[in-house]
Short mmCIF file of C-alpha atoms in Angstrom, two decimals:
data_model
loop_
_atom_site.label_atom_id
_atom_site.label_comp_id
_atom_site.label_asym_id
_atom_site.label_seq_id
_atom_site.Cartn_x
_atom_site.Cartn_y
_atom_site.Cartn_z
CA UNK A 1 -23.62 22.02 10.42
CA UNK A 2 -20.81 24.41 11.46
CA UNK A 3 -18.10 26.55 9.89
CA UNK A 4 -19.87 26.38 6.54
CA UNK A 5 -19.83 22.57 6.46
CA UNK A 6 -22.65 20.60 4.92
CA UNK A 7 -23.67 17.20 6.29
CA UNK A 8 -22.45 14.22 4.29
CA UNK A 9 -22.36 10.50 5.08
CA UNK A 10 -19.06 8.64 4.53
CA UNK A 11 -20.50 6.21 1.96
CA UNK A 12 -22.14 9.04 0.00
CA UNK A 13 -18.84 10.93 -0.03
CA UNK A 14 -17.06 7.85 -1.37
CA UNK A 15 -19.58 7.49 -4.20
CA UNK A 16 -19.18 11.18 -5.07
CA UNK A 17 -15.38 10.95 -4.95
CA UNK A 18 -15.27 7.93 -7.27
CA UNK A 19 -17.67 9.57 -9.70
CA UNK A 20 -15.48 12.69 -9.78
CA UNK A 21 -12.33 10.64 -10.45
CA UNK A 22 -13.98 8.56 -13.16
CA UNK A 23 -12.57 9.54 -16.53
CA UNK A 24 -9.33 10.94 -15.13
CA UNK A 25 -8.14 7.77 -13.38
CA UNK A 26 -7.79 4.25 -14.77
CA UNK A 27 -10.27 1.53 -13.79
CA UNK A 28 -7.57 -0.20 -11.76
CA UNK A 29 -6.85 3.01 -9.84
CA UNK A 30 -10.55 3.51 -9.16
CA UNK A 31 -10.88 -0.06 -7.89
CA UNK A 32 -7.87 0.46 -5.63
CA UNK A 33 -9.25 3.72 -4.23
CA UNK A 34 -12.68 2.17 -3.74
CA UNK A 35 -11.13 -0.61 -1.67
CA UNK A 36 -8.84 1.65 0.36
CA UNK A 37 -11.42 4.31 1.17
CA UNK A 38 -14.00 1.57 1.67
CA UNK A 39 -11.97 0.48 4.68
CA UNK A 40 -12.30 3.99 6.09
CA UNK A 41 -16.07 3.94 5.47
CA UNK A 42 -16.22 0.56 7.21
CA UNK A 43 -14.40 1.99 10.23
CA UNK A 44 -16.74 4.98 10.32
CA UNK A 45 -19.70 2.61 10.47
CA UNK A 46 -18.13 0.71 13.37
CA UNK A 47 -17.55 3.98 15.21
CA UNK A 48 -21.06 5.32 14.46
CA UNK A 49 -19.63 8.26 12.50
CA UNK A 50 -22.48 9.08 10.16
CA UNK A 51 -21.49 12.64 9.27
CA UNK A 52 -18.02 13.55 8.01
CA UNK A 53 -18.45 17.01 9.56
CA UNK A 54 -17.73 15.36 12.91
CA UNK A 55 -14.31 13.98 11.98
CA UNK A 56 -11.34 15.15 14.06
CA UNK A 57 -7.62 14.60 14.04
CA UNK A 58 -8.06 12.19 16.95
CA UNK A 59 -10.49 10.13 14.85
CA UNK A 60 -8.00 9.96 12.01
CA UNK A 61 -5.30 8.76 14.40
CA UNK A 62 -7.66 6.07 15.71
CA UNK A 63 -8.37 4.90 12.14
CA UNK A 64 -4.64 4.79 11.39
CA UNK A 65 -4.06 2.49 14.36
CA UNK A 66 -7.12 0.36 13.50
CA UNK A 67 -6.11 -0.05 9.86
CA UNK A 68 -2.55 -1.04 10.74
CA UNK A 69 -3.67 -3.65 13.25
CA UNK A 70 -6.78 -4.90 11.45
CA UNK A 71 -4.92 -5.43 8.21
CA UNK A 72 -1.53 -6.41 9.68
CA UNK A 73 -0.04 -4.08 7.06
CA UNK A 74 3.56 -3.31 6.24
CA UNK A 75 4.48 0.32 6.72
CA UNK A 76 4.83 0.93 2.99
CA UNK A 77 1.33 -0.48 2.39
CA UNK A 78 -0.13 1.56 5.23
CA UNK A 79 1.51 4.69 3.84
CA UNK A 80 -0.08 4.10 0.44
CA UNK A 81 -3.52 3.57 1.95
CA UNK A 82 -3.28 6.68 4.12
CA UNK A 83 -2.10 8.73 1.14
CA UNK A 84 -5.28 7.71 -0.67
CA UNK A 85 -7.28 8.76 2.38
CA UNK A 86 -5.59 12.17 2.24
CA UNK A 87 -6.71 12.56 -1.38
CA UNK A 88 -10.23 11.61 -0.36
CA UNK A 89 -10.27 14.16 2.46
CA UNK A 90 -8.98 16.86 0.12
CA UNK A 91 -11.96 16.14 -2.11
CA UNK A 92 -14.29 16.16 0.90
CA UNK A 93 -13.00 19.60 1.87
CA UNK A 94 -13.74 20.85 -1.65
CA UNK A 95 -17.43 19.92 -1.22
CA UNK A 96 -17.65 21.35 2.31
CA UNK A 97 -17.89 17.96 4.01
CA UNK A 98 -14.80 18.35 6.24
CA UNK A 99 -12.74 21.35 7.38
CA UNK A 100 -10.03 22.59 5.03
CA UNK A 101 -6.71 21.19 6.16
CA UNK A 102 -8.09 18.10 7.90
CA UNK A 103 -6.14 15.93 5.45
CA UNK A 104 -2.86 17.21 6.94
CA UNK A 105 -3.79 15.52 10.21
CA UNK A 106 -3.45 12.11 8.57
CA UNK A 107 0.08 11.24 9.66
CA UNK A 108 1.98 9.19 7.08
CA UNK A 109 4.45 6.61 8.43
CA UNK A 110 8.07 7.04 7.37
CA UNK A 111 9.47 4.22 5.27
CA UNK A 112 12.96 3.74 3.92
CA UNK A 113 13.67 3.84 0.19
CA UNK A 114 14.26 0.10 0.22
CA UNK A 115 10.88 -0.55 1.82
CA UNK A 116 9.11 1.41 -0.92
CA UNK A 117 10.21 -0.99 -3.64
CA UNK A 118 8.97 -4.52 -4.20
CA UNK A 119 11.93 -6.88 -4.42
CA UNK A 120 10.16 -9.71 -6.24
CA UNK A 121 11.01 -10.11 -9.89
CA UNK A 122 11.81 -12.79 -12.44
CA UNK A 123 15.43 -13.14 -13.48
CA UNK A 124 16.42 -13.83 -17.06
CA UNK A 125 17.68 -17.35 -16.36
CA UNK A 126 14.31 -18.48 -14.97
CA UNK A 127 12.47 -16.76 -17.80
CA UNK A 128 14.56 -18.51 -20.43
CA UNK A 129 14.02 -21.89 -18.73
CA UNK A 130 10.27 -21.31 -18.73
CA UNK A 131 10.34 -20.28 -22.39
CA UNK A 132 12.43 -23.31 -23.34
CA UNK A 133 9.87 -25.59 -21.71
CA UNK A 134 6.91 -23.84 -23.32
CA UNK A 135 8.62 -23.79 -26.70
CA UNK A 136 9.16 -27.55 -26.53
CA UNK A 137 6.02 -28.82 -24.85
CA UNK A 138 3.37 -26.10 -25.27
CA UNK A 139 4.50 -24.34 -28.43
CA UNK A 140 2.18 -21.54 -29.62
CA UNK A 141 -0.29 -22.27 -26.83
CA UNK A 142 -2.14 -19.42 -25.16
CA UNK A 143 0.15 -19.62 -22.12
CA UNK A 144 3.21 -19.62 -24.36
CA UNK A 145 2.01 -16.51 -26.20
CA UNK A 146 1.09 -14.69 -22.97
CA UNK A 147 4.41 -15.32 -21.24
CA UNK A 148 6.53 -14.82 -24.37
CA UNK A 149 4.89 -11.49 -25.23
CA UNK A 150 5.02 -10.09 -21.70
CA UNK A 151 8.63 -11.12 -21.20
CA UNK A 152 10.01 -9.82 -24.49
CA UNK A 153 8.03 -6.59 -24.63
CA UNK A 154 7.70 -5.74 -20.93
CA UNK A 155 4.17 -4.49 -21.59
CA UNK A 156 1.53 -4.49 -18.90
CA UNK A 157 -0.98 -7.33 -18.81
CA UNK A 158 -3.79 -4.87 -19.60
CA UNK A 159 -1.96 -3.84 -22.77
CA UNK A 160 -1.68 -7.45 -23.92
CA UNK A 161 -5.37 -7.94 -23.23
CA UNK A 162 -6.17 -4.88 -25.36
CA UNK A 163 -4.46 -6.18 -28.51
CA UNK A 164 -6.60 -7.12 -31.51
CA UNK A 165 -5.58 -9.07 -34.58
CA UNK A 166 -5.81 -5.82 -36.53
CA UNK A 167 -3.20 -4.31 -34.19
CA UNK A 168 -0.63 -6.93 -35.19
CA UNK A 169 1.70 -6.77 -38.18
CA UNK A 170 3.50 -10.10 -38.05
CA UNK A 171 4.27 -11.09 -41.64
CA UNK A 172 6.58 -8.18 -42.46
CA UNK A 173 10.32 -7.62 -42.25
CA UNK A 174 9.66 -5.27 -39.32
CA UNK A 175 6.99 -7.01 -37.23
CA UNK A 176 5.30 -5.22 -34.37
CA UNK A 177 2.08 -4.58 -32.50
CA UNK A 178 0.22 -1.31 -31.97
CA UNK A 179 -1.18 -0.49 -28.54
CA UNK A 180 -4.33 1.65 -28.70
CA UNK A 181 -6.35 3.14 -25.82
CA UNK A 182 -10.02 2.12 -26.28
CA UNK A 183 -11.73 2.70 -22.92
CA UNK A 184 -15.21 2.83 -24.46
CA UNK A 185 -14.76 -0.80 -25.53
CA UNK A 186 -13.29 -2.11 -22.27
CA UNK A 187 -9.63 -2.11 -23.34
CA UNK A 188 -8.04 0.96 -21.74
CA UNK A 189 -4.30 1.50 -21.43
CA UNK A 190 -2.97 2.53 -18.03
CA UNK A 191 -1.55 5.81 -19.29
CA UNK A 192 -4.42 6.38 -21.72
CA UNK A 193 -3.46 8.10 -25.01
CA UNK A 194 0.06 8.70 -23.69
CA UNK A 195 0.51 4.93 -23.56
CA UNK A 196 -0.32 4.41 -27.24
CA UNK A 197 2.68 3.19 -29.20
CA UNK A 198 4.09 0.62 -31.60
CA UNK A 199 6.14 -2.16 -29.98
CA UNK A 200 8.70 -3.97 -32.13
CA UNK A 201 8.84 -7.78 -32.18
CA UNK A 202 11.58 -10.07 -33.40
CA UNK A 203 10.77 -12.27 -36.37
CA UNK A 204 10.96 -15.35 -34.12
CA UNK A 205 8.38 -14.01 -31.69
CA UNK A 206 6.17 -12.83 -34.54
CA UNK A 207 6.25 -16.39 -35.92
CA UNK A 208 5.09 -17.85 -32.59
CA UNK A 209 2.19 -15.40 -32.52
CA UNK A 210 1.31 -16.22 -36.11
CA UNK A 211 1.36 -19.95 -35.36
CA UNK A 212 -0.93 -19.35 -32.38
CA UNK A 213 -3.35 -17.37 -34.54
CA UNK A 214 -3.41 -20.07 -37.22
CA UNK A 215 -3.53 -22.87 -34.66
CA UNK A 216 -4.96 -23.09 -31.13
CA UNK A 217 -6.37 -19.55 -30.91
CA UNK A 218 -10.16 -19.59 -30.42
CA UNK A 219 -11.66 -17.87 -33.46
CA UNK A 220 -14.09 -15.62 -31.58
CA UNK A 221 -14.97 -11.94 -31.23
CA UNK A 222 -15.61 -9.88 -28.14
CA UNK A 223 -18.89 -8.14 -27.30
CA UNK A 224 -17.90 -5.20 -29.52
CA UNK A 225 -17.28 -7.36 -32.58
CA UNK A 226 -13.49 -7.01 -32.29
CA UNK A 227 -11.08 -9.92 -32.74
CA UNK A 228 -8.70 -10.11 -29.75
CA UNK A 229 -5.20 -11.47 -30.24
CA UNK A 230 -5.44 -13.62 -27.12
CA UNK A 231 -8.79 -15.34 -26.71
CA UNK A 232 -10.76 -17.82 -24.64
CA UNK A 233 -13.84 -19.73 -25.76
CA UNK A 234 -15.89 -16.81 -24.40
CA UNK A 235 -14.03 -14.03 -26.24
CA UNK A 236 -11.51 -11.57 -24.82
CA UNK A 237 -9.94 -12.91 -21.61
CA UNK A 238 -10.29 -11.09 -18.33
CA UNK A 239 -7.22 -9.62 -16.68
CA UNK A 240 -7.56 -12.31 -14.01
CA UNK A 241 -7.33 -15.04 -16.65
CA UNK A 242 -4.08 -13.58 -17.97
CA UNK A 243 -2.68 -13.17 -14.46
CA UNK A 244 -3.57 -16.78 -13.60
CA UNK A 245 -1.69 -17.95 -16.69
CA UNK A 246 1.45 -16.16 -15.51
CA UNK A 247 1.18 -17.50 -11.97
CA UNK A 248 0.76 -21.00 -13.41
CA UNK A 249 3.75 -21.06 -15.74
CA UNK A 250 6.09 -19.52 -13.17
CA UNK A 251 5.60 -22.39 -10.72
CA UNK A 252 8.73 -24.57 -11.00
CA UNK A 253 6.69 -27.78 -11.04
CA UNK A 254 4.70 -26.54 -14.05
CA UNK A 255 7.79 -26.43 -16.27
CA UNK A 256 9.39 -29.75 -15.39
CA UNK A 257 11.41 -28.63 -12.38
CA UNK A 258 11.36 -30.07 -8.87
CA UNK A 259 9.56 -28.23 -6.08
CA UNK A 260 12.04 -26.08 -4.15
CA UNK A 261 9.61 -25.99 -1.23
CA UNK A 262 9.49 -29.77 -0.67
CA UNK A 263 5.78 -29.96 -1.39
CA UNK A 264 3.96 -32.99 -2.75
CA UNK A 265 2.20 -31.90 -5.97
CA UNK A 266 -0.69 -34.24 -5.18
CA UNK A 267 -1.36 -32.38 -1.93
CA UNK A 268 -0.33 -28.85 -2.94
CA UNK A 269 -3.16 -26.33 -3.34
CA UNK A 270 -0.98 -24.22 -5.64
CA UNK A 271 -1.28 -26.84 -8.38
CA UNK A 272 -4.86 -25.66 -8.95
CA UNK A 273 -5.05 -22.88 -11.53
CA UNK A 274 -6.89 -20.36 -9.37
CA UNK A 275 -4.52 -20.91 -6.46
CA UNK A 276 -1.26 -20.86 -8.41
CA UNK A 277 -0.39 -17.49 -6.88
CA UNK A 278 -0.01 -19.19 -3.47
CA UNK A 279 3.15 -20.95 -4.67
CA UNK A 280 6.09 -19.07 -3.11
CA UNK A 281 8.00 -19.33 -6.39
CA UNK A 282 5.22 -18.11 -8.67
CA UNK A 283 5.50 -14.60 -10.06
CA UNK A 284 2.98 -11.93 -11.03
CA UNK A 285 2.76 -10.04 -14.34
CA UNK A 286 4.36 -7.06 -12.54
CA UNK A 287 7.33 -9.30 -11.67
CA UNK A 288 7.61 -10.33 -15.32
CA UNK A 289 7.59 -6.67 -16.33
CA UNK A 290 10.29 -5.68 -13.82
CA UNK A 291 12.37 -8.70 -14.85
CA UNK A 292 12.01 -7.81 -18.52
CA UNK A 293 13.07 -4.22 -17.89
CA UNK A 294 16.09 -5.36 -15.89
CA UNK A 295 17.05 -7.83 -18.63
CA UNK A 296 16.94 -5.05 -21.22
CA UNK A 297 19.11 -2.81 -19.05
CA UNK A 298 21.62 -5.61 -18.47
CA UNK A 299 21.89 -5.90 -22.26
CA UNK A 300 22.86 -2.19 -22.32
CA UNK A 301 19.65 -1.08 -24.01
CA UNK A 302 19.58 2.71 -23.37
CA UNK A 303 17.23 3.88 -20.63
CA UNK A 304 15.38 6.10 -23.09
CA UNK A 305 14.58 3.14 -25.36
CA UNK A 306 13.41 1.00 -22.43
CA UNK A 307 11.31 3.90 -21.13
CA UNK A 308 9.55 4.41 -24.47
CA UNK A 309 9.17 0.71 -25.30
CA UNK A 310 7.67 -0.20 -21.94
CA UNK A 311 5.77 3.03 -21.24
CA UNK A 312 7.46 3.92 -17.97
CA UNK A 313 9.08 7.19 -16.90
CA UNK A 314 12.80 7.27 -16.16
CA UNK A 315 12.10 8.11 -12.51
CA UNK A 316 9.68 5.21 -12.02
CA UNK A 317 11.94 2.90 -14.02
CA UNK A 318 14.92 3.59 -11.77
CA UNK A 319 12.94 3.33 -8.54
CA UNK A 320 10.55 0.45 -9.11
CA UNK A 321 11.71 -1.67 -12.06
CA UNK A 322 15.50 -1.68 -12.31
CA UNK A 323 16.62 -4.78 -10.37
CA UNK A 324 20.29 -4.65 -11.34
CA UNK A 325 22.62 -5.01 -8.38
CA UNK A 326 25.09 -2.25 -7.57
CA UNK A 327 27.84 -4.60 -8.71
CA UNK A 328 26.14 -5.22 -12.07
CA UNK A 329 25.74 -1.48 -12.60
CA UNK A 330 29.44 -0.96 -11.83
CA UNK A 331 30.52 -3.63 -14.31
CA UNK A 332 28.37 -2.08 -17.02
CA UNK A 333 29.88 1.35 -16.37
CA UNK A 334 33.35 -0.22 -16.58
CA UNK A 335 32.76 -1.10 -20.24
CA UNK A 336 32.59 2.61 -21.07
CA UNK A 337 35.71 3.62 -19.18
CA UNK A 338 39.18 3.99 -20.77
CA UNK A 339 41.72 1.28 -19.97
CA UNK A 340 44.49 3.68 -18.92
#
């Protein structure tokens, strides 16, 4: 022990860090941090670093190189992982495990603005083709309800999972669903109480949901006695189940289209439900959300309405979700300009 530092093992520091963040960070954030910092703990074990007091700037540089090469990471991914490590080291300094200021020796790679943004999305034309197929061949099925709701509301998959029957008002002239943060019953919202809101539905979408409820929906409760809107035979679906449904229906071959990758469906691993994400054309719930936001903006829905409806700040909306091209933005601005 030196300079007022107190001995602490890397794995013990990780446990303490996660426990400190619990309650202020979402479960998804905690899982992400556990994975990212876990890689640092793994490296410490390989290097026989058993006491964080011994860490130096040279060690942090060595980890940076190891993580980049071991994970074959893109610069933007590496930057995100190292930023999490900085947060961890700031916490470690607060409990006298590392010197104050050690975090500043974690050098973050420079990435361009374009590299910081995921370019994958789902355009409106593909979404409407998928919906047309589901409406005709799988009407009011669970997959139909999942895709339809995510596309038309732009809500996160965790928000859809959190919905109960009691949160839905479908048989009114102004149908909608209420999103409520219930972390104590395993249905948190990403932005906690700030993410609570009513989301309007069209009468057509409300009818599909009602037909699902009265038809194929499994009439079950979850472990807390609540009645989820979307169900499986076991109760409330896991997030993975909802994600798998999205990956499945966004494969072209799943909605009556030919394979654009010249694969034989009989030999393609992506035709299996748990491997649907390996199809190059499949899309994630995040892609559905970004596509939905872009579709709203292309319809000239004001940014403020999109921001409130989809629980996203204007800054994040502009940077990470708005997929309009520069040309499309210009043409929309043109509509507001005088002719002379």
